[in-house]
Amino acid sequence: MWPLYAAGFTTAFGSHGIAANLGGVSADAVTSLMLLGGLLALYDGAEVVLKPVFGTLADRIGARPVLLGGLVAFAAASAVYAVADSPGWLWAARLGQGAAASAFSPSASALVARLNPAARHGRAFGGYGFCKSIGYTLGPLLGGVLVWAGGGLRLLFGALTVLGAAVALWAALAVPAVPPLPRTRQTVLDLARRLADPAFLAPTSSLAAATAALSVGVGFLPVSGRAAGLGTVATGAAVSLLAACAAVVQPRAGRALDEGRLTARGGMGAGLLLTAAGLGCAMLPGLTGVLVGAALIGAGTGLITPLGFAALAASTPTERLGQTMGAAELGRELGDAGGPLLVAGVASLTTLTHGYAALAALLATGSLLGLAFRRTDRTARPSVPGR
């Protein structure tokens, strides 16, 4: 499992490590806001388009070859800019990294599900999410250290080249071959029905909402901190606290699911309410609001993530796991982009406080709707004599 966890760390570290330092102070930093926005969107845009494609390919030829190919491609794309220092190659490297992550990220998720029995899915996805959270936390920090040390972006891309190649070699040696399973023929209508099923929509919507709140917390809590007169150390600590809380909660949530102390649906609903409460706390002025908001957002998203992936794995035919994980990752990417856009749009018309309130209301509504559907489902079930 550890090479798969390392793959999750790699995609998180590569995504946030580069993104946080593109506009830095090094000689090769991006100085135009328009170019910076384009480079940030390029990585996520590639993931939105390609993750479902590579997820389906993993079902067809096996998740392990797609995982290894994606990691090797990530290392090669990173090496492009580490060797050829020019703006054009920076765009090519960033696009290649996003395309490669689109291959090995859903494949790693599918292998986490395939290599563990259903009774351990919570623990497995909790560990996977923990390592991704560590990557999100350390990416901006260690990436900033490498850039500050004088190597600039080229040194950071070189480090990602080594990381991708090392994880690819580790996975090739340690991850067993998992042959693709026979699949029944699936039409476009069959796929649409499966993706419209509440068993897919509910976890994916929760994962998208969690990613939206996480992206908003990372992007806008520092803005709230600066408005309250806080320095960069305090605002950076708030973002680190958010990521740390998410990392700590995920393995515990997965373990509670496996041991029957928590249900996936109930846990995701509680996570949405907890995240909404965190956004509500972020509306409060001063350091307390920022720190408490970061802690609650991190804990809520950490609760949702392993439960959402475990629920998807439990409701998906094994031979379609790659396709499902790729589609779910697409939902997360849309949340990653949609959350900040919603908050920014509302904030531009009113204030940032109202932007937080809009997203908090959306998350709380989703949790209450899930609770209502759960009660309706229970009422509609016929009673079974003797139970």
Short mmCIF file of N, CA and C in Angstrom, two decimals, residues 29-145:
data_model
loop_
_atom_site.label_atom_id
_atom_site.label_comp_id
_atom_site.label_asym_id
_atom_site.label_seq_id
_atom_site.Cartn_x
_atom_site.Cartn_y
_atom_site.Cartn_z
N ALA A 29 10.38 33.23 -11.77
CA ALA A 29 8.99 33.29 -11.32
C ALA A 29 8.12 33.96 -12.39
N VAL A 30 6.83 33.66 -12.35
CA VAL A 30 5.87 34.23 -13.29
C VAL A 30 5.41 35.57 -12.73
N THR A 31 5.62 36.64 -13.47
CA THR A 31 5.32 37.98 -12.96
C THR A 31 3.99 38.52 -13.47
N SER A 32 3.44 37.95 -14.52
CA SER A 32 2.16 38.42 -15.05
C SER A 32 1.01 37.65 -14.40
N LEU A 33 0.01 38.37 -13.90
CA LEU A 33 -1.14 37.71 -13.27
C LEU A 33 -1.90 36.86 -14.28
N MET A 34 -1.98 37.32 -15.52
CA MET A 34 -2.69 36.56 -16.54
C MET A 34 -1.98 35.23 -16.82
N LEU A 35 -0.64 35.29 -16.95
CA LEU A 35 0.11 34.06 -17.17
C LEU A 35 0.04 33.14 -15.95
N LEU A 36 0.07 33.73 -14.77
CA LEU A 36 -0.03 32.92 -13.55
C LEU A 36 -1.36 32.20 -13.49
N GLY A 37 -2.44 32.91 -13.79
CA GLY A 37 -3.76 32.27 -13.81
C GLY A 37 -3.84 31.15 -14.83
N GLY A 38 -3.24 31.39 -16.01
CA GLY A 38 -3.26 30.35 -17.04
C GLY A 38 -2.50 29.11 -16.63
N LEU A 39 -1.33 29.29 -16.02
CA LEU A 39 -0.54 28.15 -15.58
C LEU A 39 -1.23 27.38 -14.45
N LEU A 40 -1.90 28.10 -13.56
CA LEU A 40 -2.63 27.42 -12.48
C LEU A 40 -3.80 26.63 -13.04
N ALA A 41 -4.49 27.19 -14.05
CA ALA A 41 -5.66 26.51 -14.63
C ALA A 41 -5.25 25.34 -15.52
N LEU A 42 -4.04 25.41 -16.08
CA LEU A 42 -3.61 24.38 -17.03
C LEU A 42 -3.56 23.00 -16.37
N TYR A 43 -3.00 22.92 -15.17
CA TYR A 43 -2.87 21.65 -14.46
C TYR A 43 -4.25 21.07 -14.17
N ASP A 44 -5.13 21.89 -13.56
CA ASP A 44 -6.47 21.40 -13.21
C ASP A 44 -7.30 21.10 -14.45
N GLY A 45 -7.11 21.91 -15.51
CA GLY A 45 -7.87 21.66 -16.73
C GLY A 45 -7.54 20.31 -17.34
N ALA A 46 -6.26 19.96 -17.32
CA ALA A 46 -5.87 18.64 -17.84
C ALA A 46 -6.51 17.53 -17.02
N GLU A 47 -6.57 17.71 -15.69
CA GLU A 47 -7.17 16.68 -14.84
C GLU A 47 -8.67 16.54 -15.10
N VAL A 48 -9.36 17.67 -15.27
CA VAL A 48 -10.80 17.62 -15.51
C VAL A 48 -11.11 16.82 -16.78
N VAL A 49 -10.32 17.03 -17.81
CA VAL A 49 -10.59 16.37 -19.10
C VAL A 49 -10.15 14.91 -19.08
N LEU A 50 -9.02 14.60 -18.47
CA LEU A 50 -8.39 13.30 -18.68
C LEU A 50 -8.63 12.27 -17.58
N LYS A 51 -8.99 12.67 -16.38
CA LYS A 51 -9.15 11.67 -15.31
C LYS A 51 -10.19 10.60 -15.65
N PRO A 52 -11.39 10.96 -16.15
CA PRO A 52 -12.32 9.88 -16.53
C PRO A 52 -11.78 8.98 -17.62
N VAL A 53 -11.01 9.56 -18.55
CA VAL A 53 -10.44 8.77 -19.65
C VAL A 53 -9.46 7.74 -19.12
N PHE A 54 -8.53 8.17 -18.28
CA PHE A 54 -7.53 7.24 -17.75
C PHE A 54 -8.16 6.26 -16.75
N GLY A 55 -9.21 6.69 -16.04
CA GLY A 55 -9.90 5.75 -15.17
C GLY A 55 -10.51 4.60 -15.94
N THR A 56 -11.13 4.91 -17.07
CA THR A 56 -11.70 3.86 -17.93
C THR A 56 -10.60 2.98 -18.51
N LEU A 57 -9.49 3.59 -18.89
CA LEU A 57 -8.37 2.81 -19.42
C LEU A 57 -7.82 1.85 -18.36
N ALA A 58 -7.80 2.29 -17.11
CA ALA A 58 -7.32 1.41 -16.04
C ALA A 58 -8.20 0.17 -15.90
N ASP A 59 -9.50 0.31 -16.11
CA ASP A 59 -10.39 -0.85 -16.07
C ASP A 59 -10.12 -1.79 -17.24
N ARG A 60 -9.72 -1.22 -18.35
CA ARG A 60 -9.57 -2.02 -19.58
C ARG A 60 -8.26 -2.80 -19.61
N ILE A 61 -7.14 -2.15 -19.22
CA ILE A 61 -5.84 -2.82 -19.33
C ILE A 61 -5.23 -3.14 -17.97
N GLY A 62 -5.85 -2.70 -16.89
CA GLY A 62 -5.31 -2.90 -15.55
C GLY A 62 -4.82 -1.59 -14.97
N ALA A 63 -5.05 -1.40 -13.68
CA ALA A 63 -4.69 -0.12 -13.04
C ALA A 63 -3.18 0.04 -12.87
N ARG A 64 -2.46 -1.07 -12.68
CA ARG A 64 -1.02 -0.97 -12.42
C ARG A 64 -0.24 -0.36 -13.59
N PRO A 65 -0.46 -0.80 -14.85
CA PRO A 65 0.27 -0.17 -15.95
C PRO A 65 -0.03 1.32 -16.09
N VAL A 66 -1.28 1.72 -15.85
CA VAL A 66 -1.63 3.13 -15.95
C VAL A 66 -0.97 3.91 -14.82
N LEU A 67 -0.91 3.32 -13.64
CA LEU A 67 -0.23 3.95 -12.51
C LEU A 67 1.24 4.19 -12.83
N LEU A 68 1.92 3.14 -13.28
CA LEU A 68 3.35 3.26 -13.56
C LEU A 68 3.61 4.22 -14.71
N GLY A 69 2.81 4.12 -15.77
CA GLY A 69 2.99 5.03 -16.89
C GLY A 69 2.78 6.47 -16.49
N GLY A 70 1.77 6.72 -15.64
CA GLY A 70 1.53 8.08 -15.19
C GLY A 70 2.67 8.64 -14.36
N LEU A 71 3.23 7.82 -13.46
CA LEU A 71 4.34 8.28 -12.63
C LEU A 71 5.59 8.57 -13.48
N VAL A 72 5.87 7.69 -14.43
CA VAL A 72 7.01 7.92 -15.32
C VAL A 72 6.80 9.19 -16.14
N ALA A 73 5.58 9.39 -16.64
CA ALA A 73 5.28 10.59 -17.42
C ALA A 73 5.38 11.84 -16.56
N PHE A 74 5.00 11.74 -15.28
CA PHE A 74 5.12 12.88 -14.37
C PHE A 74 6.59 13.27 -14.18
N ALA A 75 7.42 12.26 -13.99
CA ALA A 75 8.85 12.53 -13.85
C ALA A 75 9.42 13.15 -15.13
N ALA A 76 9.01 12.63 -16.29
CA ALA A 76 9.52 13.16 -17.56
C ALA A 76 9.06 14.60 -17.79
N ALA A 77 7.78 14.87 -17.48
CA ALA A 77 7.26 16.23 -17.66
C ALA A 77 7.97 17.21 -16.73
N SER A 78 8.26 16.78 -15.50
CA SER A 78 8.97 17.64 -14.57
C SER A 78 10.39 17.91 -15.06
N ALA A 79 11.02 16.90 -15.66
CA ALA A 79 12.39 17.06 -16.14
C ALA A 79 12.47 18.03 -17.30
N VAL A 80 11.36 18.20 -18.03
CA VAL A 80 11.37 19.09 -19.19
C VAL A 80 11.81 20.49 -18.80
N TYR A 81 11.18 21.04 -17.74
CA TYR A 81 11.55 22.41 -17.36
C TYR A 81 12.83 22.44 -16.54
N ALA A 82 13.10 21.35 -15.81
CA ALA A 82 14.35 21.32 -15.04
C ALA A 82 15.57 21.38 -15.97
N VAL A 83 15.44 20.84 -17.18
CA VAL A 83 16.55 20.83 -18.13
C VAL A 83 16.50 22.03 -19.07
N ALA A 84 15.31 22.31 -19.61
CA ALA A 84 15.15 23.40 -20.59
C ALA A 84 14.48 24.57 -19.90
N ASP A 85 15.24 25.57 -19.53
CA ASP A 85 14.74 26.72 -18.77
C ASP A 85 14.24 27.80 -19.73
N SER A 86 12.93 27.72 -20.07
CA SER A 86 12.32 28.75 -20.91
C SER A 86 10.83 28.79 -20.62
N PRO A 87 10.17 29.93 -20.81
CA PRO A 87 8.73 30.03 -20.50
C PRO A 87 7.88 29.03 -21.27
N GLY A 88 8.21 28.80 -22.54
CA GLY A 88 7.42 27.85 -23.31
C GLY A 88 7.47 26.44 -22.73
N TRP A 89 8.64 26.03 -22.29
CA TRP A 89 8.78 24.70 -21.70
C TRP A 89 8.11 24.62 -20.33
N LEU A 90 7.95 25.75 -19.65
CA LEU A 90 7.22 25.75 -18.38
C LEU A 90 5.76 25.38 -18.61
N TRP A 91 5.17 25.94 -19.67
CA TRP A 91 3.78 25.58 -19.99
C TRP A 91 3.68 24.10 -20.36
N ALA A 92 4.62 23.62 -21.16
CA ALA A 92 4.60 22.21 -21.55
C ALA A 92 4.77 21.30 -20.34
N ALA A 93 5.66 21.67 -19.43
CA ALA A 93 5.88 20.84 -18.24
C ALA A 93 4.67 20.81 -17.35
N ARG A 94 4.02 21.95 -17.18
CA ARG A 94 2.84 22.01 -16.30
C ARG A 94 1.68 21.21 -16.90
N LEU A 95 1.49 21.31 -18.22
CA LEU A 95 0.45 20.53 -18.88
C LEU A 95 0.75 19.04 -18.77
N GLY A 96 2.02 18.67 -18.96
CA GLY A 96 2.40 17.26 -18.85
C GLY A 96 2.20 16.73 -17.44
N GLN A 97 2.52 17.53 -16.43
CA GLN A 97 2.30 17.09 -15.05
C GLN A 97 0.82 16.84 -14.79
N GLY A 98 -0.04 17.74 -15.26
CA GLY A 98 -1.47 17.56 -15.04
C GLY A 98 -2.00 16.32 -15.75
N ALA A 99 -1.55 16.09 -16.99
CA ALA A 99 -1.99 14.90 -17.72
C ALA A 99 -1.50 13.63 -17.05
N ALA A 100 -0.25 13.64 -16.57
CA ALA A 100 0.29 12.45 -15.90
C ALA A 100 -0.43 12.17 -14.59
N ALA A 101 -0.71 13.23 -13.81
CA ALA A 101 -1.46 13.04 -12.56
C ALA A 101 -2.85 12.50 -12.84
N SER A 102 -3.42 12.86 -13.98
CA SER A 102 -4.73 12.33 -14.36
C SER A 102 -4.70 10.83 -14.56
N ALA A 103 -3.53 10.30 -14.88
CA ALA A 103 -3.39 8.86 -15.09
C ALA A 103 -3.16 8.12 -13.77
N PHE A 104 -2.19 8.58 -12.97
CA PHE A 104 -1.84 7.75 -11.81
C PHE A 104 -2.71 8.02 -10.58
N SER A 105 -3.43 9.15 -10.53
CA SER A 105 -4.26 9.42 -9.36
C SER A 105 -5.48 8.50 -9.27
N PRO A 106 -6.36 8.42 -10.31
CA PRO A 106 -7.48 7.48 -10.22
C PRO A 106 -7.04 6.02 -10.21
N SER A 107 -5.91 5.72 -10.85
CA SER A 107 -5.41 4.34 -10.83
C SER A 107 -5.00 3.93 -9.42
N ALA A 108 -4.34 4.86 -8.70
CA ALA A 108 -3.96 4.57 -7.32
C ALA A 108 -5.20 4.35 -6.45
N SER A 109 -6.23 5.18 -6.63
CA SER A 109 -7.47 5.00 -5.86
C SER A 109 -8.11 3.65 -6.16
N ALA A 110 -8.13 3.27 -7.45
CA ALA A 110 -8.72 1.98 -7.80
C ALA A 110 -7.92 0.82 -7.20
N LEU A 111 -6.60 0.93 -7.19
CA LEU A 111 -5.78 -0.13 -6.60
C LEU A 111 -5.94 -0.19 -5.09
N VAL A 112 -6.13 0.95 -4.43
CA VAL A 112 -6.40 0.93 -2.99
C VAL A 112 -7.64 0.09 -2.70
N ALA A 113 -8.67 0.24 -3.55
CA ALA A 113 -9.89 -0.54 -3.36
C ALA A 113 -9.69 -2.01 -3.73
N ARG A 114 -8.97 -2.28 -4.84
CA ARG A 114 -8.80 -3.66 -5.30
C ARG A 114 -7.94 -4.48 -4.35
N LEU A 115 -6.93 -3.87 -3.74
CA LEU A 115 -5.97 -4.61 -2.93
C LEU A 115 -6.38 -4.75 -1.46
N ASN A 116 -7.56 -4.25 -1.12
CA ASN A 116 -8.05 -4.35 0.26
C ASN A 116 -9.46 -4.92 0.26
N PRO A 117 -9.77 -5.77 1.23
CA PRO A 117 -11.15 -6.24 1.35
C PRO A 117 -12.07 -5.10 1.75
N ALA A 118 -13.35 -5.28 1.49
CA ALA A 118 -14.32 -4.22 1.77
C ALA A 118 -14.28 -3.81 3.24
N ALA A 119 -13.97 -4.74 4.13
CA ALA A 119 -13.96 -4.43 5.55
C ALA A 119 -12.82 -3.52 5.95
N ARG A 120 -11.85 -3.30 5.05
CA ARG A 120 -10.71 -2.42 5.35
C ARG A 120 -10.65 -1.19 4.44
N HIS A 121 -11.70 -0.96 3.67
CA HIS A 121 -11.68 0.18 2.76
C HIS A 121 -11.56 1.51 3.51
N GLY A 122 -12.22 1.62 4.65
CA GLY A 122 -12.14 2.86 5.40
C GLY A 122 -10.72 3.17 5.83
N ARG A 123 -10.03 2.17 6.40
CA ARG A 123 -8.64 2.38 6.81
C ARG A 123 -7.75 2.69 5.61
N ALA A 124 -7.96 1.94 4.53
CA ALA A 124 -7.10 2.11 3.36
C ALA A 124 -7.24 3.51 2.77
N PHE A 125 -8.46 3.98 2.58
CA PHE A 125 -8.65 5.31 2.01
C PHE A 125 -8.31 6.40 3.03
N GLY A 126 -8.44 6.08 4.32
CA GLY A 126 -7.99 7.03 5.33
C GLY A 126 -6.49 7.25 5.25
N GLY A 127 -5.72 6.17 5.09
CA GLY A 127 -4.26 6.30 4.95
C GLY A 127 -3.88 7.02 3.67
N TYR A 128 -4.61 6.72 2.58
CA TYR A 128 -4.33 7.38 1.30
C TYR A 128 -4.60 8.88 1.40
N GLY A 129 -5.73 9.24 2.02
CA GLY A 129 -6.05 10.65 2.19
C GLY A 129 -5.09 11.36 3.12
N PHE A 130 -4.61 10.64 4.14
CA PHE A 130 -3.63 11.22 5.06
C PHE A 130 -2.37 11.63 4.31
N CYS A 131 -1.87 10.75 3.45
CA CYS A 131 -0.64 11.05 2.72
C CYS A 131 -0.85 12.18 1.71
N LYS A 132 -2.03 12.26 1.11
CA LYS A 132 -2.30 13.38 0.22
C LYS A 132 -2.33 14.70 0.99
N SER A 133 -2.93 14.67 2.19
CA SER A 133 -2.97 15.88 3.01
C SER A 133 -1.57 16.33 3.41
N ILE A 134 -0.70 15.36 3.70
CA ILE A 134 0.68 15.71 4.01
C ILE A 134 1.36 16.36 2.80
N GLY A 135 1.05 15.85 1.61
CA GLY A 135 1.60 16.45 0.39
C GLY A 135 1.10 17.87 0.19
N TYR A 136 -0.19 18.11 0.44
CA TYR A 136 -0.73 19.46 0.33
C TYR A 136 -0.08 20.39 1.35
N THR A 137 0.24 19.85 2.54
CA THR A 137 0.84 20.67 3.59
C THR A 137 2.30 21.00 3.28
N LEU A 138 3.05 19.98 2.89
CA LEU A 138 4.49 20.16 2.71
C LEU A 138 4.85 20.76 1.35
N GLY A 139 3.98 20.63 0.36
CA GLY A 139 4.30 21.13 -0.97
C GLY A 139 4.68 22.60 -0.99
N PRO A 140 3.81 23.50 -0.51
CA PRO A 140 4.20 24.91 -0.52
C PRO A 140 5.42 25.20 0.36
N LEU A 141 5.53 24.48 1.50
CA LEU A 141 6.64 24.75 2.42
C LEU A 141 7.98 24.31 1.84
N LEU A 142 8.09 23.02 1.49
CA LEU A 142 9.35 22.53 0.96
C LEU A 142 9.66 23.12 -0.41
N GLY A 143 8.61 23.34 -1.21
CA GLY A 143 8.84 23.99 -2.49
C GLY A 143 9.39 25.38 -2.32
N GLY A 144 8.87 26.11 -1.34
CA GLY A 144 9.37 27.45 -1.06
C GLY A 144 10.82 27.42 -0.60
N VAL A 145 11.17 26.40 0.19
CA VAL A 145 12.55 26.29 0.65
C VAL A 145 13.49 26.07 -0.53
#
